[in-house]
Amino acid sequence: GREWNLEPHEALPIYSDFIRGYNPRLSKQQADQVAHGIIGFSLQYGVDARLITAMVLVESGFNPSATSYKGAMGLGQLMPGTARGLGVRNAYDTYENLYGTVRLVRGHLDKYASVGPNGQKYADLVLALAAYNAGSGAVKRHGGVPPYRETQNYIRKVIDWYKRLCGSSA
């Protein structure tokens, strides 16, 4: 594939338009805030913004006020204890939620990384996504992706969207 990189300010309207295309109930200002948070925290923590976009799309459909039946909150569907542990006071605040989401993803990517032949670190995206969805404890107990249909569907959906956002057909 082609390698091209946009400056954050150039990527912002593209992300914002995508977010509003998926969730037209958001105002332009709200979509801009979500895009700004995704891009900004992704740069800060060295995570691909397209991965975070795919995750937030699957988690909440870009709805900052989403709440799951299990109590997960906001854009990245943070559980109350997880949010507290990340220092997120208001999980329904766009920037606080995305800060917590990206920080949590970074931690999982680091935890499930292996070192390749040239000392290159490779994050195991599947395990990181499983831990994000089901918790690190479940990944440890099952020695990999837990046999939960919800978690397996979640991983498949996020990776499918991630591939689409990266421009490769699934």
XYZ file of C-alpha atoms in Angstrom:
170
model
C 0.000 0.000 0.000
C 0.898 3.645 -0.346
C 2.561 5.350 2.572
C 1.144 8.766 3.245
C 0.917 10.790 6.352
C -1.216 13.812 7.008
C -0.508 16.493 9.549
C -2.988 16.311 12.450
C -4.771 19.494 11.323
C -5.192 17.982 7.839
C -6.550 14.701 9.208
C -9.013 16.372 11.582
C -11.738 17.264 9.035
C -11.446 13.814 7.422
C -11.951 12.079 10.782
C -14.710 14.504 11.757
C -16.614 13.903 8.504
C -16.275 10.126 8.930
C -17.536 10.332 12.535
C -20.535 12.468 11.535
C -21.225 10.165 8.594
C -21.475 7.286 11.035
C -23.337 9.214 13.756
C -25.247 12.092 12.103
C -26.841 13.034 15.449
C -23.547 14.669 16.457
C -23.122 18.359 15.764
C -20.109 19.385 13.702
C -18.534 20.717 16.925
C -19.089 17.375 18.723
C -17.650 15.392 15.808
C -14.671 17.776 15.701
C -14.105 17.203 19.450
C -14.198 13.411 19.025
C -11.805 13.605 16.049
C -9.500 15.987 17.939
C -9.442 13.685 20.982
C -8.802 10.550 18.936
C -5.993 12.129 16.909
C -4.425 14.049 19.801
C -4.325 11.214 22.345
C -3.290 8.714 19.659
C -0.282 10.896 18.849
C 0.486 11.401 22.551
C 0.469 7.654 23.276
C 1.829 6.390 19.956
C -1.288 4.434 18.958
C -2.698 4.381 15.414
C -5.655 6.814 15.380
C -7.407 4.518 12.877
C -7.367 1.725 15.475
C -8.899 4.011 18.097
C -11.478 5.179 15.543
C -12.417 1.566 14.781
C -12.672 0.729 18.487
C -14.818 3.756 19.362
C -17.059 3.063 16.371
C -17.629 -0.528 17.559
C -17.818 0.396 21.268
C -20.292 3.293 21.121
C -21.020 4.273 17.513
C -19.364 7.620 18.404
C -22.050 8.324 21.021
C -20.423 10.164 23.970
C -23.421 9.408 26.215
C -23.612 5.664 25.439
C -24.076 3.358 28.435
C -24.030 -0.435 28.151
C -26.244 -2.774 30.156
C -23.111 -3.698 32.127
C -22.456 -0.054 33.008
C -19.697 0.748 30.501
C -19.646 4.465 29.763
C -19.026 6.900 26.950
C -17.145 6.738 23.668
C -14.700 3.981 24.626
C -17.218 2.227 26.928
C -15.036 2.417 30.028
C -16.196 0.464 33.072
C -16.492 2.617 36.229
C -13.542 0.963 38.036
C -11.356 1.105 34.936
C -12.197 4.774 34.403
C -11.320 5.571 38.030
C -8.042 3.640 37.740
C -7.131 5.728 34.678
C -7.939 8.991 36.474
C -11.056 9.615 34.381
C -13.499 11.574 36.554
C -16.289 11.958 33.996
C -16.428 9.087 31.507
C -19.092 10.944 29.500
C -16.699 13.815 28.806
C -15.329 13.349 25.272
C -11.719 14.255 26.057
C -11.529 12.453 29.405
C -13.023 9.289 27.918
C -10.731 9.286 24.893
C -7.724 9.988 27.120
C -8.631 6.937 29.226
C -9.446 4.808 26.195
C -6.181 5.501 24.376
C -4.130 5.123 27.560
C -5.781 1.754 28.246
C -5.196 0.579 24.662
C -1.523 1.638 24.886
C -1.150 -0.400 28.078
C -2.714 -3.494 26.515
C -0.585 -3.152 23.365
C 2.534 -2.953 25.553
C 1.459 -5.858 27.769
C 0.767 -8.175 24.829
C 3.862 -7.261 22.815
C 6.500 -9.715 21.721
C 9.995 -8.973 20.469
C 10.810 -9.971 16.904
C 14.133 -11.172 15.440
C 15.561 -7.651 15.026
C 14.483 -6.453 18.444
C 11.347 -4.929 16.902
C 8.360 -5.009 19.241
C 5.176 -6.424 17.765
C 1.964 -5.773 19.650
C -0.519 -8.610 19.570
C -3.563 -6.640 18.481
C -5.957 -9.563 18.970
C -4.917 -10.070 22.600
C -4.928 -6.320 23.272
C -8.490 -6.082 21.908
C -9.556 -9.150 23.907
C -8.166 -7.555 27.078
C -9.887 -4.252 26.292
C -13.227 -6.019 25.851
C -13.124 -8.826 28.424
C -10.351 -7.666 30.762
C -6.754 -8.799 31.195
C -7.857 -11.300 33.841
C -10.059 -13.152 31.350
C -7.229 -13.258 28.778
C -4.872 -14.655 31.428
C -7.395 -17.234 32.716
C -8.085 -18.528 29.212
C -4.469 -18.310 28.006
C -5.543 -16.112 25.083
C -8.803 -14.847 23.624
C -11.624 -15.880 25.981
C -14.318 -18.121 24.488
C -16.942 -15.397 24.829
C -19.000 -14.799 21.684
C -19.220 -11.070 22.524
C -15.425 -10.733 22.753
C -14.800 -12.749 19.594
C -17.361 -10.682 17.648
C -15.867 -7.480 19.061
C -12.342 -8.394 17.913
C -13.605 -9.335 14.430
C -15.613 -6.094 14.040
C -12.781 -3.837 15.244
C -10.205 -5.502 12.984
C -12.607 -5.365 10.005
C -13.150 -1.628 10.533
C -9.433 -1.071 11.167
C -8.591 -2.744 7.851
C -11.188 -0.633 6.063
C -9.867 2.567 7.662
C -6.330 1.558 6.631
C -7.539 1.142 3.060
C -7.229 -2.606 2.740
C -10.262 -4.716 1.944
C -11.090 -7.232 4.648
